[in-house]
Amino acid sequence: MKLREHWLSGHGPIQHRADTVARVDALVARLTASGRIASPDDAYAMLAAADRLGCAAMNVVAHMTYARRIDLAGQPLAAEDFKSNPEGHTGGSLNMVPAFVAYLLANALTGQTRGWLMGQGHCVAAIEAVNALTGDVSEAQRGRYDRSEAGLRRLITDFYSYAIDARGLPAVPLGSHAGPNTAGAVSEGGYLGFAGLQYVHMPLPGEGLVAFLSDGAFEEQRGSDWATRWWRAEDCGQAVPVMVLNGRRIEQRTQIVQEGGAQWLAEDLRHNGFDPLIVDGRDPSAIAWAIIAAEERLAAGLSAPDFQYPASLPYVIAETEKGYGFPGAGTNAAHNLPLGGNPGVDKAARDAFNDSARKLYVPGPELDAAIALLANHRAQQRPLESGHAMARRHPDDPVLPEPAWEATGTQGSAMAALDRWFVELARANPALRVRVGNPDELASNKMGGALALLKHRVNRPEPGVPEDLHGAVVTALNEEAVAAAALANKAGLNLIVSYEAFAVKMLGLLRQEIIFARRQKELGQSPGWLSVPLVVTSHTWENAKNEQSHQDPTIGEALLGEMSDTSRVLFPVDGNSAAAALRAVYARRAQVACVVVSKRDGPQRFEARAAQALVEQGAAHIAGDPSASALQFVAIGAYQLEEALKARAHLARLGHECCVSVVLEPGRLRIPRDELESAFVLPDAALRALFPAGLPRVLLCHTRPEPMLGVLRRLDDGPARTRALGYISRGGTLDVPGMLFANRCTWAHAVDAAAAVAGWRREDVLDAPRLQAIDGRGNPADLLDSHS
């Protein structure tokens, strides 16, 4: 039992409480009895190794914040060895080290490489320090960071170096948050709280995941307490949340600590169906025990003869103090720069740093031996942690059924057409786990077929209602929570459906996915998950009856600001173009696509082949010939197309030949901002074939006109030749014509704008009652009929 005594002695600030010792002893006995560990000595050797790796990594984290180099002989640093401007989320990163080392330890003890997710992405120094020491680094970091003195010096000096290359991209493979260069990372974690919403939806059956969460994020984003509503052993793997409860935000104690700390949190979790385990968050052995014990307890609960859902899901509370193991622990200063002074110029701070580094120091041979004990992947025939299942998602190409194309001229709902096609898609791909994120009204948004097939997931289905214990529709009046269910399911087939106005609440989560995937593409990593459509309906123009809070096109405008090859925004104008657009989205990978779809009945404008060409190019003509036209109406949106066609017909009766073109995907027509976007947008020749130079244009926009003009700058010949109409932030309890009138977007306003850019007299194209109406002096009802 010498190895047990070796572990019991701990190392540096890592020591083992009596409750941890008792729990670990029992765990070692179970692992040995089950054959997962050959002998108790093997287990205790790994446990002691984790202490040493933990101390060494905490030492590296401290150096990443403050130093220019690290002395592997353990000698104190001199003033010139410190950075002039230290930076780093030091306290949280120091807390993350024991947690991440515990994850490695749990994997080594059980022979299973679980996935990992870190909600507190700003604690990336912990992950990078551990990875550099173990050698499990990303491809971009290989050969640059390792546990040699030179490799660690590069890691330390690259951290917050702000280095930039000639293209304007970061010049070192290390950032302030988790990124694609962080081996094994799947999320930036820059938006606190979203990991708590996503983790339960990530693993497939047979997989395991450890999700590191923060107590600050617990109050940032509610909804994670619903995990027990969604988890099912039949289609979910084991997901163990580990909350690093250090008790502090940036400037004050967290709400959990103010309310009563770990015990208060545990009671709150029990009320929400969780099975909490409180452990010493300063000790890797304690957290590793909790990860394994949590999985054992859940498995035991599932096998109980009286088991019924909801399962009592585990929740590990790793109680610690912010910045434990370093001066300033437990204070607000621990968040960033805990020493209170720069060691480069402050002797007291320098002495404190060196004293702490001495306590954390692990001699090289001892560290090498510890890392070798934990690096048992080959013997256990399991992947490295950087290659965990969630980091390499690449489901098979889905079967994409041919849509049931509708005849032109018929009336129908574009959302209903989209619904019919999605039902066929789900049926054609039974091997892909489906998640539909639904804030509330799937049926009223014309997706009754999908709801009937997939059903709301609930613990107690209500008779006569489309609910099922194993339903694939995740419904809650929390836009972030339901979007997280779809975005986390990267091994499957996903859809998010929302009112347009309320989808903006999903923006932070969507942006986190978009920027992480886009950065992967920049680095040549080619993420493999199937693209996720966000269908926004009950939109600005057809939600006229519901006051201005329900009339908001912001989500599309915001997503058009991101890189269009990864963040797509599409405006189908009928059922065929909606089905074709959705089909095209699922044919691509690692894109988030906002698809703005009308649910009210409207005319079918594009036949099958034309609809597919519209989606392929992003724009198409629908009426008239640009080469024979005096003016071009450009419609972006279904309601906008109808007004444009009315305006064209009105002008044709007056002898002015105009054409109407549809822009389905504005991002395909923009000025590209880098090489990836350049490969996505239409080249000049194709764009000019659709939008000839010099032709006066009136844009009718679903969105506000100004952001759309910016995106479509290549079509804009200046205010004398181009006008844009759109939502001008006016609304109320109105009908659709009232909404169009309030925002100056009727056919008559389009005709008036056309006169301005084509050089016609207003009085020659609109009669007096209509001019008075659009000038705000007449009767809006005079615009209802464009044929008189």
mmCIF file of C-alpha atoms in Angstrom, residues 198-365:
data_model
loop_
_atom_site.group_PDB
_atom_site.id
_atom_site.type_symbol
_atom_site.label_atom_id
_atom_site.label_comp_id
_atom_site.label_asym_id
_atom_site.label_seq_id
_atom_site.Cartn_x
_atom_site.Cartn_y
_atom_site.Cartn_z
ATOM 1 C CA GLN A 198 -26.428 22.229 -24.632
ATOM 2 C CA TYR A 199 -24.533 19.500 -22.807
ATOM 3 C CA VAL A 200 -27.450 17.123 -22.206
ATOM 4 C CA HIS A 201 -28.202 16.988 -25.952
ATOM 5 C CA MET A 202 -24.650 16.214 -27.103
ATOM 6 C CA PRO A 203 -23.676 12.572 -26.447
ATOM 7 C CA LEU A 204 -25.175 9.621 -28.285
ATOM 8 C CA PRO A 205 -25.927 6.347 -26.481
ATOM 9 C CA GLY A 206 -22.692 4.683 -25.427
ATOM 10 C CA GLU A 207 -20.832 7.986 -25.250
ATOM 11 C CA GLY A 208 -19.952 10.004 -22.175
ATOM 12 C CA LEU A 209 -19.522 13.725 -21.714
ATOM 13 C CA VAL A 210 -18.201 15.879 -18.886
ATOM 14 C CA ALA A 211 -19.496 19.458 -19.035
ATOM 15 C CA PHE A 212 -17.619 22.025 -16.960
ATOM 16 C CA LEU A 213 -19.990 24.753 -15.830
ATOM 17 C CA SER A 214 -19.580 27.889 -13.744
ATOM 18 C CA ASP A 215 -21.656 29.163 -10.862
ATOM 19 C CA GLY A 216 -21.717 32.610 -12.452
ATOM 20 C CA ALA A 217 -23.275 31.154 -15.601
ATOM 21 C CA PHE A 218 -25.922 29.435 -13.476
ATOM 22 C CA GLU A 219 -27.557 32.809 -12.918
ATOM 23 C CA GLU A 220 -26.696 34.091 -16.390
ATOM 24 C CA GLN A 221 -28.943 31.729 -18.330
ATOM 25 C CA ARG A 222 -31.874 29.808 -16.925
ATOM 26 C CA GLY A 223 -33.080 26.656 -18.627
ATOM 27 C CA SER A 224 -30.300 24.232 -17.747
ATOM 28 C CA ASP A 225 -32.514 23.006 -14.890
ATOM 29 C CA TRP A 226 -34.757 21.416 -17.537
ATOM 30 C CA ALA A 227 -32.163 18.811 -18.537
ATOM 31 C CA THR A 228 -34.106 16.083 -16.769
ATOM 32 C CA ARG A 229 -37.065 16.824 -19.050
ATOM 33 C CA TRP A 230 -35.063 15.986 -22.163
ATOM 34 C CA TRP A 231 -32.652 13.168 -21.277
ATOM 35 C CA ARG A 232 -33.527 9.640 -22.402
ATOM 36 C CA ALA A 233 -31.189 6.653 -22.200
ATOM 37 C CA GLU A 234 -32.636 5.387 -25.486
ATOM 38 C CA ASP A 235 -31.122 8.222 -27.526
ATOM 39 C CA CYS A 236 -28.756 10.055 -25.153
ATOM 40 C CA GLY A 237 -25.356 9.195 -23.758
ATOM 41 C CA GLN A 238 -24.296 9.929 -20.206
ATOM 42 C CA ALA A 239 -23.683 13.608 -19.581
ATOM 43 C CA VAL A 240 -22.160 14.683 -16.272
ATOM 44 C CA PRO A 241 -22.165 18.399 -15.447
ATOM 45 C CA VAL A 242 -19.374 19.554 -13.138
ATOM 46 C CA MET A 243 -20.047 22.973 -11.703
ATOM 47 C CA VAL A 244 -16.859 24.658 -10.539
ATOM 48 C CA LEU A 245 -18.362 26.480 -7.592
ATOM 49 C CA ASN A 246 -15.745 29.085 -6.710
ATOM 50 C CA GLY A 247 -18.278 31.553 -5.344
ATOM 51 C CA ARG A 248 -17.254 34.645 -7.290
ATOM 52 C CA ARG A 249 -18.112 36.523 -10.423
ATOM 53 C CA ILE A 250 -15.824 39.342 -11.561
ATOM 54 C CA GLU A 251 -16.728 41.866 -8.881
ATOM 55 C CA GLN A 252 -18.677 40.057 -6.195
ATOM 56 C CA ARG A 253 -19.889 36.752 -4.827
ATOM 57 C CA THR A 254 -22.174 34.675 -7.014
ATOM 58 C CA GLN A 255 -25.863 34.483 -6.197
ATOM 59 C CA ILE A 256 -25.470 30.827 -5.202
ATOM 60 C CA VAL A 257 -23.005 31.729 -2.472
ATOM 61 C CA GLN A 258 -25.104 34.670 -1.360
ATOM 62 C CA GLU A 259 -28.088 32.327 -0.995
ATOM 63 C CA GLY A 260 -26.243 29.632 0.939
ATOM 64 C CA GLY A 261 -23.566 27.984 -1.181
ATOM 65 C CA ALA A 262 -23.263 24.355 -2.231
ATOM 66 C CA GLN A 263 -25.987 23.063 0.086
ATOM 67 C CA TRP A 264 -28.485 25.628 -1.185
ATOM 68 C CA LEU A 265 -27.607 24.721 -4.780
ATOM 69 C CA ALA A 266 -27.923 21.009 -4.068
ATOM 70 C CA GLU A 267 -31.411 21.512 -2.669
ATOM 71 C CA ASP A 268 -32.401 23.608 -5.685
ATOM 72 C CA LEU A 269 -31.106 20.885 -8.005
ATOM 73 C CA ARG A 270 -33.038 18.184 -6.168
ATOM 74 C CA HIS A 271 -36.234 20.142 -6.711
ATOM 75 C CA ASN A 272 -35.490 20.033 -10.443
ATOM 76 C CA GLY A 273 -34.892 16.288 -10.560
ATOM 77 C CA PHE A 274 -31.103 16.171 -10.270
ATOM 78 C CA ASP A 275 -28.958 13.961 -8.087
ATOM 79 C CA PRO A 276 -26.297 16.362 -6.745
ATOM 80 C CA LEU A 277 -22.884 15.297 -5.453
ATOM 81 C CA ILE A 278 -20.825 17.852 -3.514
ATOM 82 C CA VAL A 279 -17.063 17.309 -3.648
ATOM 83 C CA ASP A 280 -13.815 19.098 -2.952
ATOM 84 C CA GLY A 281 -13.225 21.148 -6.095
ATOM 85 C CA ARG A 282 -9.564 21.670 -5.211
ATOM 86 C CA ASP A 283 -8.760 17.965 -5.555
ATOM 87 C CA PRO A 284 -8.638 16.095 -8.899
ATOM 88 C CA SER A 285 -9.234 12.797 -7.097
ATOM 89 C CA ALA A 286 -12.481 14.075 -5.591
ATOM 90 C CA ILE A 287 -13.822 15.328 -8.918
ATOM 91 C CA ALA A 288 -12.756 12.157 -10.754
ATOM 92 C CA TRP A 289 -14.565 10.089 -8.108
ATOM 93 C CA ALA A 290 -17.675 12.216 -8.655
ATOM 94 C CA ILE A 291 -17.624 11.779 -12.451
ATOM 95 C CA ILE A 292 -17.425 8.009 -12.161
ATOM 96 C CA ALA A 293 -19.838 7.777 -9.228
ATOM 97 C CA ALA A 294 -22.349 9.973 -11.048
ATOM 98 C CA GLU A 295 -22.374 7.624 -14.017
ATOM 99 C CA GLU A 296 -22.677 4.592 -11.746
ATOM 100 C CA ARG A 297 -25.603 6.096 -9.867
ATOM 101 C CA LEU A 298 -27.452 6.982 -13.049
ATOM 102 C CA ALA A 299 -26.891 3.493 -14.483
ATOM 103 C CA ALA A 300 -28.132 1.931 -11.254
ATOM 104 C CA GLY A 301 -31.234 4.099 -11.307
ATOM 105 C CA LEU A 302 -32.025 3.114 -14.892
ATOM 106 C CA SER A 303 -31.823 -0.580 -14.063
ATOM 107 C CA ALA A 304 -34.129 -0.336 -11.044
ATOM 108 C CA PRO A 305 -37.349 -2.341 -11.557
ATOM 109 C CA ASP A 306 -39.529 0.642 -10.686
ATOM 110 C CA PHE A 307 -37.630 3.161 -12.849
ATOM 111 C CA GLN A 308 -39.624 5.724 -14.777
ATOM 112 C CA TYR A 309 -38.708 9.017 -16.407
ATOM 113 C CA PRO A 310 -37.585 11.614 -15.592
ATOM 114 C CA ALA A 311 -34.266 10.066 -14.673
ATOM 115 C CA SER A 312 -32.514 11.545 -11.671
ATOM 116 C CA LEU A 313 -29.579 13.068 -13.515
ATOM 117 C CA PRO A 314 -26.230 13.526 -11.781
ATOM 118 C CA TYR A 315 -24.866 16.980 -11.052
ATOM 119 C CA VAL A 316 -21.411 17.428 -9.572
ATOM 120 C CA ILE A 317 -20.784 20.499 -7.418
ATOM 121 C CA ALA A 318 -17.027 21.008 -7.133
ATOM 122 C CA GLU A 319 -16.698 23.469 -4.260
ATOM 123 C CA THR A 320 -13.555 25.590 -4.241
ATOM 124 C CA GLU A 321 -12.389 29.183 -3.884
ATOM 125 C CA LYS A 322 -11.508 31.323 -6.842
ATOM 126 C CA GLY A 323 -7.836 31.090 -7.684
ATOM 127 C CA TYR A 324 -7.109 28.333 -5.147
ATOM 128 C CA GLY A 325 -3.408 27.479 -4.975
ATOM 129 C CA PHE A 326 -2.166 30.992 -5.659
ATOM 130 C CA PRO A 327 -2.004 34.280 -3.705
ATOM 131 C CA GLY A 328 -5.205 36.295 -3.758
ATOM 132 C CA ALA A 329 -7.409 33.201 -3.742
ATOM 133 C CA GLY A 330 -11.006 33.871 -2.737
ATOM 134 C CA THR A 331 -10.908 37.580 -3.552
ATOM 135 C CA ASN A 332 -12.359 39.605 -6.416
ATOM 136 C CA ALA A 333 -8.805 40.192 -7.622
ATOM 137 C CA ALA A 334 -8.430 36.470 -8.269
ATOM 138 C CA HIS A 335 -10.584 36.800 -11.374
ATOM 139 C CA ASN A 336 -7.833 38.369 -13.451
ATOM 140 C CA LEU A 337 -4.599 39.484 -11.760
ATOM 141 C CA PRO A 338 -4.624 38.107 -8.206
ATOM 142 C CA LEU A 339 -1.227 39.373 -7.052
ATOM 143 C CA GLY A 340 -2.332 42.984 -6.823
ATOM 144 C CA GLY A 341 0.910 44.127 -8.437
ATOM 145 C CA ASN A 342 3.156 43.380 -11.392
ATOM 146 C CA PRO A 343 6.037 41.071 -10.370
ATOM 147 C CA GLY A 344 8.197 42.769 -12.980
ATOM 148 C CA VAL A 345 8.283 45.979 -10.942
ATOM 149 C CA ASP A 346 6.828 45.000 -7.568
ATOM 150 C CA LYS A 347 9.137 42.951 -5.321
ATOM 151 C CA ALA A 348 6.358 41.885 -2.970
ATOM 152 C CA ALA A 349 4.325 40.562 -5.891
ATOM 153 C CA ARG A 350 7.427 38.870 -7.311
ATOM 154 C CA ASP A 351 8.190 37.173 -4.014
ATOM 155 C CA ALA A 352 4.598 36.005 -3.705
ATOM 156 C CA PHE A 353 4.679 34.617 -7.228
ATOM 157 C CA ASN A 354 7.952 32.755 -6.703
ATOM 158 C CA ASP A 355 6.817 31.375 -3.367
ATOM 159 C CA SER A 356 3.625 30.024 -4.952
ATOM 160 C CA ALA A 357 5.539 28.605 -7.924
ATOM 161 C CA ARG A 358 7.859 26.792 -5.516
ATOM 162 C CA LYS A 359 4.899 25.129 -3.799
ATOM 163 C CA LEU A 360 3.429 24.074 -7.148
ATOM 164 C CA TYR A 361 6.739 22.865 -8.582
ATOM 165 C CA VAL A 362 7.045 19.265 -9.762
ATOM 166 C CA PRO A 363 10.521 17.968 -10.713
ATOM 167 C CA GLY A 364 10.827 16.979 -14.368
ATOM 168 C CA PRO A 365 11.349 13.214 -13.938
#
